[in-house]
CSV table of C-alpha atoms in Angstrom, one decimal:
chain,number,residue,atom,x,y,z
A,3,UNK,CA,-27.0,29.9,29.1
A,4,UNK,CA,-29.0,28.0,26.8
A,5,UNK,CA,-27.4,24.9,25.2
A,6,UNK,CA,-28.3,22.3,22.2
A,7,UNK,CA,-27.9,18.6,23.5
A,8,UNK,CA,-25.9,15.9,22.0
A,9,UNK,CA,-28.6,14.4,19.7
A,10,UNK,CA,-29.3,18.1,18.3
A,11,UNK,CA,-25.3,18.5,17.6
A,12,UNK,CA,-25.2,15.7,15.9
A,13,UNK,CA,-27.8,16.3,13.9
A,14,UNK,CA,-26.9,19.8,12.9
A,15,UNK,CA,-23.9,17.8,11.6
A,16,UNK,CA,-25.7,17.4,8.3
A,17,UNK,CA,-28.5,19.8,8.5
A,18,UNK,CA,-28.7,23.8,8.6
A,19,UNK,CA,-29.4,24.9,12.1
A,20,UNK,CA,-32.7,26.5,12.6
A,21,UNK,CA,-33.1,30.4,13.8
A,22,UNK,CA,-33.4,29.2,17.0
A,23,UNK,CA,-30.4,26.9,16.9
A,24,UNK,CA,-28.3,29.8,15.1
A,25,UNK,CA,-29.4,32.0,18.0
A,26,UNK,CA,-27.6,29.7,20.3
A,27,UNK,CA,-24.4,28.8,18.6
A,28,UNK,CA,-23.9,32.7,17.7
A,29,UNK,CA,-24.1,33.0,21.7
A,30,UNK,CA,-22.0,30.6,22.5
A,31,UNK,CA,-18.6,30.3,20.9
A,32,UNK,CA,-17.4,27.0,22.5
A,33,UNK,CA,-20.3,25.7,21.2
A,34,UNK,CA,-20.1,26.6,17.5
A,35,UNK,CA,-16.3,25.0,18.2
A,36,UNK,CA,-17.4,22.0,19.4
A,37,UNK,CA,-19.8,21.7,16.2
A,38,UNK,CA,-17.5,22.6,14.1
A,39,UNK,CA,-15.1,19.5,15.5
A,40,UNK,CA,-17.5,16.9,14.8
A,41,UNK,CA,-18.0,18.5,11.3
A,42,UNK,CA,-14.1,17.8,10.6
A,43,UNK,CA,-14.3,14.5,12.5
A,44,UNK,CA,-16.8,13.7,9.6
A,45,UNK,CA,-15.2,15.0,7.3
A,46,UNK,CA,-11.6,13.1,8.3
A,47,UNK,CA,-13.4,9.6,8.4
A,48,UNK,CA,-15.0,10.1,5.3
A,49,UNK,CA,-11.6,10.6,3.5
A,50,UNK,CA,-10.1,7.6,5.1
A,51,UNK,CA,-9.2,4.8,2.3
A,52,UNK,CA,-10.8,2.2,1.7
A,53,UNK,CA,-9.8,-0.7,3.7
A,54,UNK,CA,-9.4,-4.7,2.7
A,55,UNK,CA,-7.8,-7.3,4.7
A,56,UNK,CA,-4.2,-8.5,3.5
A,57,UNK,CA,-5.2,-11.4,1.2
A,58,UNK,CA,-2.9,-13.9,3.3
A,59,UNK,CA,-4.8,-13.1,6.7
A,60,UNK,CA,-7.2,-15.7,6.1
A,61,UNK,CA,-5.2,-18.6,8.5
A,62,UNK,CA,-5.0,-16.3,11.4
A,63,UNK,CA,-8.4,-15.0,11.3
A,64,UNK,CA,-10.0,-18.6,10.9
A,65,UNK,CA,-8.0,-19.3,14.2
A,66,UNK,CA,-9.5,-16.5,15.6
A,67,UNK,CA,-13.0,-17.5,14.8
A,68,UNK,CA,-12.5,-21.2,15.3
A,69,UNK,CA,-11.5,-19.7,19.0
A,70,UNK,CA,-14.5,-17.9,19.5
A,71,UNK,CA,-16.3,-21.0,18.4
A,72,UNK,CA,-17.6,-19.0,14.9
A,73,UNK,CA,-16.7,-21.8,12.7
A,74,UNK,CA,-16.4,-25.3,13.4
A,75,UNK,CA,-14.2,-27.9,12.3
A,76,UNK,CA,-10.7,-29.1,12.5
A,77,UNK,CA,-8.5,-27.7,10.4
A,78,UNK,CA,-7.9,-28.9,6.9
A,79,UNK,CA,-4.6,-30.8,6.0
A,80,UNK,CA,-1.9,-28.8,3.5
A,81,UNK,CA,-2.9,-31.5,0.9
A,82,UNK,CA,-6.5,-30.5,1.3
A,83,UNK,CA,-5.4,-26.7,0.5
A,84,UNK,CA,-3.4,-27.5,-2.0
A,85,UNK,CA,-5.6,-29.3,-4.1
A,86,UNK,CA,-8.2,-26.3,-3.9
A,87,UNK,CA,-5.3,-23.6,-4.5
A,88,UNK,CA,-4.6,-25.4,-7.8
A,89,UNK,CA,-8.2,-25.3,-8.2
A,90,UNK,CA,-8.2,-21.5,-8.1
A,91,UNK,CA,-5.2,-21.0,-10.1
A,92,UNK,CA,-6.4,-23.0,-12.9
A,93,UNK,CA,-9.6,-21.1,-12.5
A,94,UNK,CA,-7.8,-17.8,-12.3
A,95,UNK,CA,-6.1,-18.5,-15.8
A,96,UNK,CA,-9.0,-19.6,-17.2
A,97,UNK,CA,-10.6,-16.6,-16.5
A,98,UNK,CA,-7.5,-14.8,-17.4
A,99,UNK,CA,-7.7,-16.1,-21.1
A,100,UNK,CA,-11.0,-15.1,-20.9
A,101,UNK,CA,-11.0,-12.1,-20.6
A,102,UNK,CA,-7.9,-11.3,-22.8
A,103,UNK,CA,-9.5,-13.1,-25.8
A,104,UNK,CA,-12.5,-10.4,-25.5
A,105,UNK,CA,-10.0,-7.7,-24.8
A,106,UNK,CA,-8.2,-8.5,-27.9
A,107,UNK,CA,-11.6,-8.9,-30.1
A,108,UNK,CA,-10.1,-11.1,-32.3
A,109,UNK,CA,-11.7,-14.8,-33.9
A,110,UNK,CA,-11.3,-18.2,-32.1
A,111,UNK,CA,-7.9,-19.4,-33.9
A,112,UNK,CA,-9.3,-22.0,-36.5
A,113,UNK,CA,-8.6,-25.6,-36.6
A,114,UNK,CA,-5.9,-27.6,-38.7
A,115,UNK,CA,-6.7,-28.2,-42.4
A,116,UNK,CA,-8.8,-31.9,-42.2
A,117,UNK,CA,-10.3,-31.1,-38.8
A,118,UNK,CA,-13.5,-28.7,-39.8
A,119,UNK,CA,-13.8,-29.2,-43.2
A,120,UNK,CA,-17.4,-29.9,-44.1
A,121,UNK,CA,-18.4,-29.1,-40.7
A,122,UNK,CA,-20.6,-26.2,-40.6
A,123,UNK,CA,-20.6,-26.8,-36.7
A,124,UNK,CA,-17.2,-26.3,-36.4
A,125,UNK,CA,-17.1,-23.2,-38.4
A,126,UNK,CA,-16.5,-19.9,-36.3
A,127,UNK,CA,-17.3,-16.0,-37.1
A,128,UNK,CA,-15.3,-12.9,-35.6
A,129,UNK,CA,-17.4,-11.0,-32.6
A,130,UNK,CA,-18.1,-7.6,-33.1
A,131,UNK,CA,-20.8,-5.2,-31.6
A,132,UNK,CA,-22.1,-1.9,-33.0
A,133,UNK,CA,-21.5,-0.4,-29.1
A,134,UNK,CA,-20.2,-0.7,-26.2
A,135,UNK,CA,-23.7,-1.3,-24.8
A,136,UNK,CA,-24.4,-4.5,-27.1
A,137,UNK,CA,-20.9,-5.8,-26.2
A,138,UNK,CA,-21.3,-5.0,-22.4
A,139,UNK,CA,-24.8,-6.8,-23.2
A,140,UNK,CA,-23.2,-9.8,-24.4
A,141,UNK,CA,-20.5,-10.2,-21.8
A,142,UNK,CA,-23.3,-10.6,-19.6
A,143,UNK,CA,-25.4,-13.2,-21.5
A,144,UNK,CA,-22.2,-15.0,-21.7
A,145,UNK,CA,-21.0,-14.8,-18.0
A,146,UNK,CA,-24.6,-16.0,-17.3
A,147,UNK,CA,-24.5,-19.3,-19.2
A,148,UNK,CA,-21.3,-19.6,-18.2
A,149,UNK,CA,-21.7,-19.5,-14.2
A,150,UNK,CA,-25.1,-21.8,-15.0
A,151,UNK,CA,-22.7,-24.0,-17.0
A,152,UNK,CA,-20.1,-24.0,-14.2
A,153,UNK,CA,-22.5,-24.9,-11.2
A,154,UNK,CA,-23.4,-27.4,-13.1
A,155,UNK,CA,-20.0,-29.0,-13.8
A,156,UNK,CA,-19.1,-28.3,-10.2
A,157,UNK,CA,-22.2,-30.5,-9.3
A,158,UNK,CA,-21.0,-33.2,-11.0
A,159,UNK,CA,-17.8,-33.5,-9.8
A,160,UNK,CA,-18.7,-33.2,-6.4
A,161,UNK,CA,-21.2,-36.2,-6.8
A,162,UNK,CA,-18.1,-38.1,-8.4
A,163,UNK,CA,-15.6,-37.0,-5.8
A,164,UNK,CA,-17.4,-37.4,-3.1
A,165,UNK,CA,-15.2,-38.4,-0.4
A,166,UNK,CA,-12.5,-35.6,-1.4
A,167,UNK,CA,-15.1,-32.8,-0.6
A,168,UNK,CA,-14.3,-30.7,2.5
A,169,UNK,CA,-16.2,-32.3,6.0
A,170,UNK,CA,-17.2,-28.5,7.5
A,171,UNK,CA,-18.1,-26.8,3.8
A,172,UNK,CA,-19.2,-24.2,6.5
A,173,UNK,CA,-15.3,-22.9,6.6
A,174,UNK,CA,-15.1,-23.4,2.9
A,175,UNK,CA,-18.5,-20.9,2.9
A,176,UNK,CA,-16.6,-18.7,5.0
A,177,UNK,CA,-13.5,-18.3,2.9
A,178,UNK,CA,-15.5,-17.9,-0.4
A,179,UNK,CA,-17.8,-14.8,1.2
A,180,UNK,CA,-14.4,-13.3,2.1
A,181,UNK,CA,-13.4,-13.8,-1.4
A,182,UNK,CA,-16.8,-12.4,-3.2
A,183,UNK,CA,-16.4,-9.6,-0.9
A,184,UNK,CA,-12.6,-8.8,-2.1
A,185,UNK,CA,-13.8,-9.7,-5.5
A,186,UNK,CA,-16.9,-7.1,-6.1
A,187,UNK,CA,-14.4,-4.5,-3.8
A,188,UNK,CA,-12.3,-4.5,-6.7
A,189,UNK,CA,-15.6,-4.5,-9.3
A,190,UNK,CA,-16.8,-1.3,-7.9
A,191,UNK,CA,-12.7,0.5,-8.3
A,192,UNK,CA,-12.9,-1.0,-12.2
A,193,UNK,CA,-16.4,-1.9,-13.3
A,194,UNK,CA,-15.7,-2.2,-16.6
A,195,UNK,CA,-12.7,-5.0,-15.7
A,196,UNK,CA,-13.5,-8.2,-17.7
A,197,UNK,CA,-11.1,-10.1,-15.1
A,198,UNK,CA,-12.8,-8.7,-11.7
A,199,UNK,CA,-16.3,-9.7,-13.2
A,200,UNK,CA,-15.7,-13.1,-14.0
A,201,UNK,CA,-13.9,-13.8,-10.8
A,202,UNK,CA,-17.1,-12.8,-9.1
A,203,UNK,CA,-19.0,-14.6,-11.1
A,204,UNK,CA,-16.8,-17.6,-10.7
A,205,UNK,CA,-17.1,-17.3,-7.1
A,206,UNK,CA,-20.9,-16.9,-7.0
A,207,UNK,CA,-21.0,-20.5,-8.7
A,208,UNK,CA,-18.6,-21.7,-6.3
A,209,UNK,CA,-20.6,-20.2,-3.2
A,210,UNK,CA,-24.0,-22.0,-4.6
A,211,UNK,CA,-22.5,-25.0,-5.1
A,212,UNK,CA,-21.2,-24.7,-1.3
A,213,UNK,CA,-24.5,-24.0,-0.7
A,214,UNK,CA,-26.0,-27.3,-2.4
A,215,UNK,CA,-23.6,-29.4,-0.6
A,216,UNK,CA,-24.6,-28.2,2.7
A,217,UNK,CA,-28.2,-28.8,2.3
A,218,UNK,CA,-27.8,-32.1,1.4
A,219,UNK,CA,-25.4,-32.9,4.3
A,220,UNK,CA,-28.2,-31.0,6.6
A,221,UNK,CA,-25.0,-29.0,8.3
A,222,UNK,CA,-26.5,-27.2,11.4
């Protein structure tokens, strides 16, 4: 009896079988079953969820990788993590406000009587946007300067604080991909998520400034 092979199965997976190829399944029942399994194999893994890594796995998979000689370096003292998870919290609020001052689309609050007065400079105009397409427009000009304005700050403070910057920024690099990764996970659930887009952009500056600091060290 006739049979299709293994590479013409699996492509009948996603194609229509040819007259030829339907003249051989129709003859050969436990061959039409075994098609018709990978079909629902398919179909199960394509309904599978989506699957992220618990954000506190980090630790034990560095170990992992450190084992497999992945990533290099010792690893960093508490006080070193601390200072960068305050880092990110402050970061995380700031972003927060952020993105609750657009969501609730009202004015900068103005400044006490004596502070602005005579100051056109200081003088500040409620946002508003004739669509959602100007406004989305706008969020993105603004996230732009911002990151640009970020990198930059970020560059200066690591030329100031020199000696407080990680020694492997190669396991800092690794931590932040892990993060952009989570971060533009959640961006593509909830694009229009002011909070989700900032944090990726946030962590875009963060990953170039890595970046910087590892061309100038010449890490290999």
């Amino acid at each position: 009896m006739e049979r299709l092979s293994l590479e013409q199965l699996a492509r009948l997976v996603d194609e229509r079988p040819t007259s030829e190829e339907r003249a051989i399944l129709d003859a050969n029942p436990a061959l039409r079953r075994e098609l018709d399994a990978l079909r629902a194999q398919k179909g199960a893994l394509r309904d599978l969820p989506s699957m992220l890594p618990p954000p506190d796995s980090w630790p034990e998979l560095e170990e992992k990788l450190m084992a497999e000689g992945l990533i290099r370096g010792p690893r960093r003292d508490p006080a070193f993590w601390r200072k960068w998870m305050r880092m990110a919290a402050g970061l995380v609020l700031f972003i927060g406000g952020t993105a609750f001052g657009w969501a609730a689309g009202g004015a900068p609050a103005a400044a006490p009587n004596g502070l602005s007065a005579g100051s056109e400079a200081a003088e500040t105009q409620a946002v508003s946007f004739a669509s959602l397409e100007e406004a989305m427009l706008a969020v993105q000009e603004a996230e732009q300067e911002w990151s640009a304005a970020f990198g930059e700050f970020r560059r200066l403070l690591g030329a100031q604080s020199e000696r407080e910057l990680p020694g492997d920024p190669a396991v800092r690099l690794a931590a932040i991909d892990a993060l952009l990764a989570a971060s533009r996970a959640a961006v593509q659930e909830s694009p229009a998520d002011q909070f989700f887009n900032g944090l990726v952009v946030s962590t875009l500056a963060e990953r170039q400034q890595t970046l910087r600091q590892i061309s100038r060290a010449n890490w290999h």
